[in-house]
Coordinates of N, CA, C and O in Angstrom, one line a residue:
X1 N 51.1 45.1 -23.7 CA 50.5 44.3 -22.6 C 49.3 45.0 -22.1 O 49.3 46.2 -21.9
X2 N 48.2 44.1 -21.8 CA 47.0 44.7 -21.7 C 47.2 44.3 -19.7 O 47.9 43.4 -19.3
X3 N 46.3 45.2 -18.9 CA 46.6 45.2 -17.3 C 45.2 44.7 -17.5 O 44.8 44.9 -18.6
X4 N 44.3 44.0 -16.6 CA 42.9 43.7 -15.6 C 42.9 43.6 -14.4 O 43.9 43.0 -14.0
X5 N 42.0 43.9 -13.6 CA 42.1 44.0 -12.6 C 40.6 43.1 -12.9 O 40.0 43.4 -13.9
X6 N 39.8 42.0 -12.0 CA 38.4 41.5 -12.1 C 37.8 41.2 -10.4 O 38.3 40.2 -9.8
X7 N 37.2 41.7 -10.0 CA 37.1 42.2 -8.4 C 36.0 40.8 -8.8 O 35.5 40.8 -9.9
X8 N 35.6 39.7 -7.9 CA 34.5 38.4 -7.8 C 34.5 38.2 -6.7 O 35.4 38.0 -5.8
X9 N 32.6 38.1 -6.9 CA 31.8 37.8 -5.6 C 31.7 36.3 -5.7 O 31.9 36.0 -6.9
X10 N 31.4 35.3 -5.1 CA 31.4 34.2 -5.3 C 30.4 33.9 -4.7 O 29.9 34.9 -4.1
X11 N 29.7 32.6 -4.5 CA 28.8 31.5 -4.1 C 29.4 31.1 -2.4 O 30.6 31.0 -2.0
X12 N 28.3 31.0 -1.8 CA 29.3 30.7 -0.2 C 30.1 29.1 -0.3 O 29.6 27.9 -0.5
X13 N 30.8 29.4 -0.2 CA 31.8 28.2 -0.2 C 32.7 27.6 -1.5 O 33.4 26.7 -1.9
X14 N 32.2 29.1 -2.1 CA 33.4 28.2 -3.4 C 34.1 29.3 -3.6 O 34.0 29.8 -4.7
X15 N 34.9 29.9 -2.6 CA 35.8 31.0 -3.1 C 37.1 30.0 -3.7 O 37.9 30.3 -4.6
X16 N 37.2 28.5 -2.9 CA 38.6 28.1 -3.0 C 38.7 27.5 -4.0 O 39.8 27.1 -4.1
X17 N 37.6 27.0 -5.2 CA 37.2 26.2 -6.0 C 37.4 27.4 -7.1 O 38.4 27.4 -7.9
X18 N 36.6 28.6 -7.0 CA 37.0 29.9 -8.0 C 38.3 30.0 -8.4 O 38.7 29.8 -9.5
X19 N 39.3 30.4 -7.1 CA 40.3 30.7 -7.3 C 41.1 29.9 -7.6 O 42.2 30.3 -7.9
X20 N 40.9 28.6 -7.5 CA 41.7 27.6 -8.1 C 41.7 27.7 -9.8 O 42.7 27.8 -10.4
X21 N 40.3 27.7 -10.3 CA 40.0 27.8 -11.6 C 41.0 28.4 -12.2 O 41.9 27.9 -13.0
X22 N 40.8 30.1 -11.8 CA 40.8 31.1 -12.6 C 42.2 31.3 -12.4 O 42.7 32.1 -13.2
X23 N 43.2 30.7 -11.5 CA 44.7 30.6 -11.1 C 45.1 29.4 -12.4 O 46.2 29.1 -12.7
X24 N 44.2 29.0 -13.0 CA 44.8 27.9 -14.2 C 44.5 28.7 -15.7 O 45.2 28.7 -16.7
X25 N 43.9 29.1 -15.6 CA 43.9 30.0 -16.7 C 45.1 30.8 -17.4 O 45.7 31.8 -16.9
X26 N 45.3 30.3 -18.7 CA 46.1 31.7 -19.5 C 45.8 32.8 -19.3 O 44.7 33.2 -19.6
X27 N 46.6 33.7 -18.8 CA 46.5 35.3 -19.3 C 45.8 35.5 -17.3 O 45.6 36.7 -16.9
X28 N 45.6 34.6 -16.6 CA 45.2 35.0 -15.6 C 46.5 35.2 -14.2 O 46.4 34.4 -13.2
X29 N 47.8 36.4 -14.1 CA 49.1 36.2 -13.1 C 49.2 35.9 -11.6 O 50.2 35.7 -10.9
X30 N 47.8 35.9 -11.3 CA 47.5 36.1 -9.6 C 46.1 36.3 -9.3 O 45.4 37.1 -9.9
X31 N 45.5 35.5 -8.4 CA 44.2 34.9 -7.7 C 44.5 36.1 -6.1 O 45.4 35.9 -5.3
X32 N 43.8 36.8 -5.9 CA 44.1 36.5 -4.5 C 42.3 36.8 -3.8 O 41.3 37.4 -4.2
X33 N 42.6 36.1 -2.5 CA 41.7 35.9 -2.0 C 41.5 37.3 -0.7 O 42.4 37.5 0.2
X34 N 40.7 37.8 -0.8 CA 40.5 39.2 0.1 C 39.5 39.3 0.8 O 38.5 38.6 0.8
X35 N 39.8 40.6 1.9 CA 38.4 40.4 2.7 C 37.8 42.3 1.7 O 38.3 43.1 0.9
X36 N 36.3 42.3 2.5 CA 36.0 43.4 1.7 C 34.8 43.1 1.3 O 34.0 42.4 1.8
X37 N 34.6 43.7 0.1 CA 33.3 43.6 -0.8 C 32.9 42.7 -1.8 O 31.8 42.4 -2.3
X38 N 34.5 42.2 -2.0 CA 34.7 41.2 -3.0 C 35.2 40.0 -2.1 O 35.8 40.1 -1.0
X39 N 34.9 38.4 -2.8 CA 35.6 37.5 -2.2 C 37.1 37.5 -3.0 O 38.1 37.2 -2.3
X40 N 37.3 37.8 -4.4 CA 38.3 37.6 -4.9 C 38.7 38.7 -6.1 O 37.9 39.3 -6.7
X41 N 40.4 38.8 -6.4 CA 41.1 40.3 -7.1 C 41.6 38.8 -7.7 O 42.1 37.8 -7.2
X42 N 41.2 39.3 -9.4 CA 42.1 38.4 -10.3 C 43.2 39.4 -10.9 O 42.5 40.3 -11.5
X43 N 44.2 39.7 -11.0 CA 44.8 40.2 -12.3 C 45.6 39.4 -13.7 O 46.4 38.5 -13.9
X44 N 44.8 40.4 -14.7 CA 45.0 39.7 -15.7 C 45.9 40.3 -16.8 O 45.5 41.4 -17.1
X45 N 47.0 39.8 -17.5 CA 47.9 40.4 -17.7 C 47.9 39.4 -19.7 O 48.3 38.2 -19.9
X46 N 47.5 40.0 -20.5 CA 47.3 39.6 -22.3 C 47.8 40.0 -22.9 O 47.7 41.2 -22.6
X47 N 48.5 39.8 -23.7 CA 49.2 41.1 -25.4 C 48.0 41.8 -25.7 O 48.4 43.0 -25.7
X48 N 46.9 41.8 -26.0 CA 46.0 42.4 -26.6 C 44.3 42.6 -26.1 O 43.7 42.0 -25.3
X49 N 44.0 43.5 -26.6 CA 42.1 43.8 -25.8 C 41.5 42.7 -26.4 O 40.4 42.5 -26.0
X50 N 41.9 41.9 -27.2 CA 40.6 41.1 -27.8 C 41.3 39.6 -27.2 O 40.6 38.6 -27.3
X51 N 42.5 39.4 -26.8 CA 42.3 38.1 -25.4 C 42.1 38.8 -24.2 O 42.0 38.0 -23.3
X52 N 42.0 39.6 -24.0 CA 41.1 40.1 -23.0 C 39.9 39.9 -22.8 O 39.6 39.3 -21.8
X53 N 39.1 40.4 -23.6 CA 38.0 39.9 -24.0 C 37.6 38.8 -24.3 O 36.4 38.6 -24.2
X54 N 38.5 37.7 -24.7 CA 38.2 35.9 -24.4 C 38.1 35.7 -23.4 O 37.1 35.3 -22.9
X55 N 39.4 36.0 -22.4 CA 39.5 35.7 -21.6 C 38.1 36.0 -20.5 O 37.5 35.1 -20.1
X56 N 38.0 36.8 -20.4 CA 36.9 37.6 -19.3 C 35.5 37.1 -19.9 O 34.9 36.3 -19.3
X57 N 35.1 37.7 -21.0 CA 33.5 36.6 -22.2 C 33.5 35.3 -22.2 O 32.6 34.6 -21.9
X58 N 34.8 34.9 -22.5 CA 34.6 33.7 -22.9 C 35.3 32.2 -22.2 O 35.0 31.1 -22.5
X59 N 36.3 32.8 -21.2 CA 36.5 31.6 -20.3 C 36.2 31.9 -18.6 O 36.4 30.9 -17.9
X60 N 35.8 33.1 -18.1 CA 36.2 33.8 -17.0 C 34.2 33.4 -16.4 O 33.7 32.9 -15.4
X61 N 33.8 33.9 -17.6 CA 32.3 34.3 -17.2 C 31.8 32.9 -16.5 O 31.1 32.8 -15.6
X62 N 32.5 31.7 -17.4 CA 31.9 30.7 -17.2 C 31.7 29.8 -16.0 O 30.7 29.1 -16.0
X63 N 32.4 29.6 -15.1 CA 33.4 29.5 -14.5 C 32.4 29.3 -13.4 O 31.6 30.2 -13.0
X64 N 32.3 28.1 -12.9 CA 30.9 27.8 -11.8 C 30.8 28.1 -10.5 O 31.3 27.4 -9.7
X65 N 30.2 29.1 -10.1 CA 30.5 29.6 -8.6 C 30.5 30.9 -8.3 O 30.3 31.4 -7.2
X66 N 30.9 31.5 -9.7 CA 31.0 32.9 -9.8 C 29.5 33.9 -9.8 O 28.8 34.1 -10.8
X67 N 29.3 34.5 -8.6 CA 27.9 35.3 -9.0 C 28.0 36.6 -9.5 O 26.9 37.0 -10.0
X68 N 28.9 37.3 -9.4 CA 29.5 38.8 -10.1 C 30.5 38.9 -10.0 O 31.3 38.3 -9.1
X69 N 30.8 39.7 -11.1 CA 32.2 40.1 -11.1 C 32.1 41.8 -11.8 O 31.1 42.2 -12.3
X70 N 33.3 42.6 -11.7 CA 33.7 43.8 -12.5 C 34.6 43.7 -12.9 O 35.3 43.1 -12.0
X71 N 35.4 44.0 -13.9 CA 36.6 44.1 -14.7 C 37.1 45.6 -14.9 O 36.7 46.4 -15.8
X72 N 38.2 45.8 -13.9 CA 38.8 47.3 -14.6 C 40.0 47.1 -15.5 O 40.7 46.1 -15.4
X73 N 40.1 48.3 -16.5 CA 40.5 47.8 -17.3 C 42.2 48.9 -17.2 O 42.0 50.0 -17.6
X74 N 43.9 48.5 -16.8 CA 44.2 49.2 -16.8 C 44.7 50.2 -18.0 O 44.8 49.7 -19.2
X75 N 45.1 51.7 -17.7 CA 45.4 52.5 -18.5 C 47.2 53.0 -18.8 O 48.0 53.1 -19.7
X76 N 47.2 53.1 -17.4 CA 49.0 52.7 -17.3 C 49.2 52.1 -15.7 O 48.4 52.0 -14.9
X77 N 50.4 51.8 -15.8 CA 51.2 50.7 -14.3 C 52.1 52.1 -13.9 O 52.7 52.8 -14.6
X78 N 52.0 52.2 -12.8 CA 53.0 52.7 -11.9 C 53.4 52.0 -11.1 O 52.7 51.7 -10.1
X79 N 54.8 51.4 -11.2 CA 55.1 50.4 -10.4 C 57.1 51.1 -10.3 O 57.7 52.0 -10.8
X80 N 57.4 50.0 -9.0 CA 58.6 50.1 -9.3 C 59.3 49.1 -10.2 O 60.4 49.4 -10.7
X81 N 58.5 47.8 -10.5 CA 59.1 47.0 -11.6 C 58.8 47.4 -12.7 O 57.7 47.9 -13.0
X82 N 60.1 47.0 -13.8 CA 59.6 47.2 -15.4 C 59.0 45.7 -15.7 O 59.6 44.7 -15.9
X83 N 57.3 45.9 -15.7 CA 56.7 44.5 -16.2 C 56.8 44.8 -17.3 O 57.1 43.7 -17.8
X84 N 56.7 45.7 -18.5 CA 56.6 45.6 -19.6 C 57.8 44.4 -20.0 O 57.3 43.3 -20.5
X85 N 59.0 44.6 -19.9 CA 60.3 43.6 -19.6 C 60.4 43.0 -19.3 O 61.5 42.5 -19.7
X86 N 59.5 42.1 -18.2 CA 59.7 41.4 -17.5 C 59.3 40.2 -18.2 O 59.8 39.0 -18.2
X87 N 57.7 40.8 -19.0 CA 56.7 39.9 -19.8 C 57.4 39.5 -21.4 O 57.0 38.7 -22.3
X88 N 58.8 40.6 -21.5 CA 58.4 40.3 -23.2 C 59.8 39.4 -23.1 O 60.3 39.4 -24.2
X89 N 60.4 38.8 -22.4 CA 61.4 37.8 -22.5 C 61.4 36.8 -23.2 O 60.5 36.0 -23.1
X90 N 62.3 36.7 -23.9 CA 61.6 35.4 -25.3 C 60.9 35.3 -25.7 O 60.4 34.3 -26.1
X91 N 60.2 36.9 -25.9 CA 59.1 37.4 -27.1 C 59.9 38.0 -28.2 O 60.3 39.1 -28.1
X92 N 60.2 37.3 -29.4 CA 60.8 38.0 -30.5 C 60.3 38.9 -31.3 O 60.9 39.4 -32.2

């Protein structure tokens, strides 16, 4: 399981239009709307770097409203939940 973190600045007045989008998206687990530097924290959660890479190039970029974004990319999860487990349920 691949982690993203995508920090987006938005256009004035379409944070709620953004995050509606990018909350419909495959591979995209949680929209949230923040105060700060950013209008919006996507996390994005794929089996692999290269839907990662669709996802963020090729459906994310598109996405009307959006004027920047950064994509961190995670390395490992420290959590108290086991997501790895959580995600592979009725993955054979």
């Amino acid at each position: 399981m691949v982690t993203a973190i995508v920090l987006i600045n938005t256009e004035r007045g379409a944070v709620n239009d953004v995050a509606d989008e990018l909350a419909g998206l495959d591979g995209v687990s949680e929209v949230h709307s923040v105060a700060g530097r950013v209008d919006l924290v996507a996390i994005l959660r794929v089996p692999k770097n290269a839907d990662l890479a669709d996802l963020v190039t090729g459906r994310i970029r598109h996405i009307a409203g959006i004027t920047d974004s950064e994509t961190l990319i995670g390395f490992r999860v420290y959590s108290s939940h086991d997501l790895e487990n959580m995600f592979s349920i009725g993955m054979g």
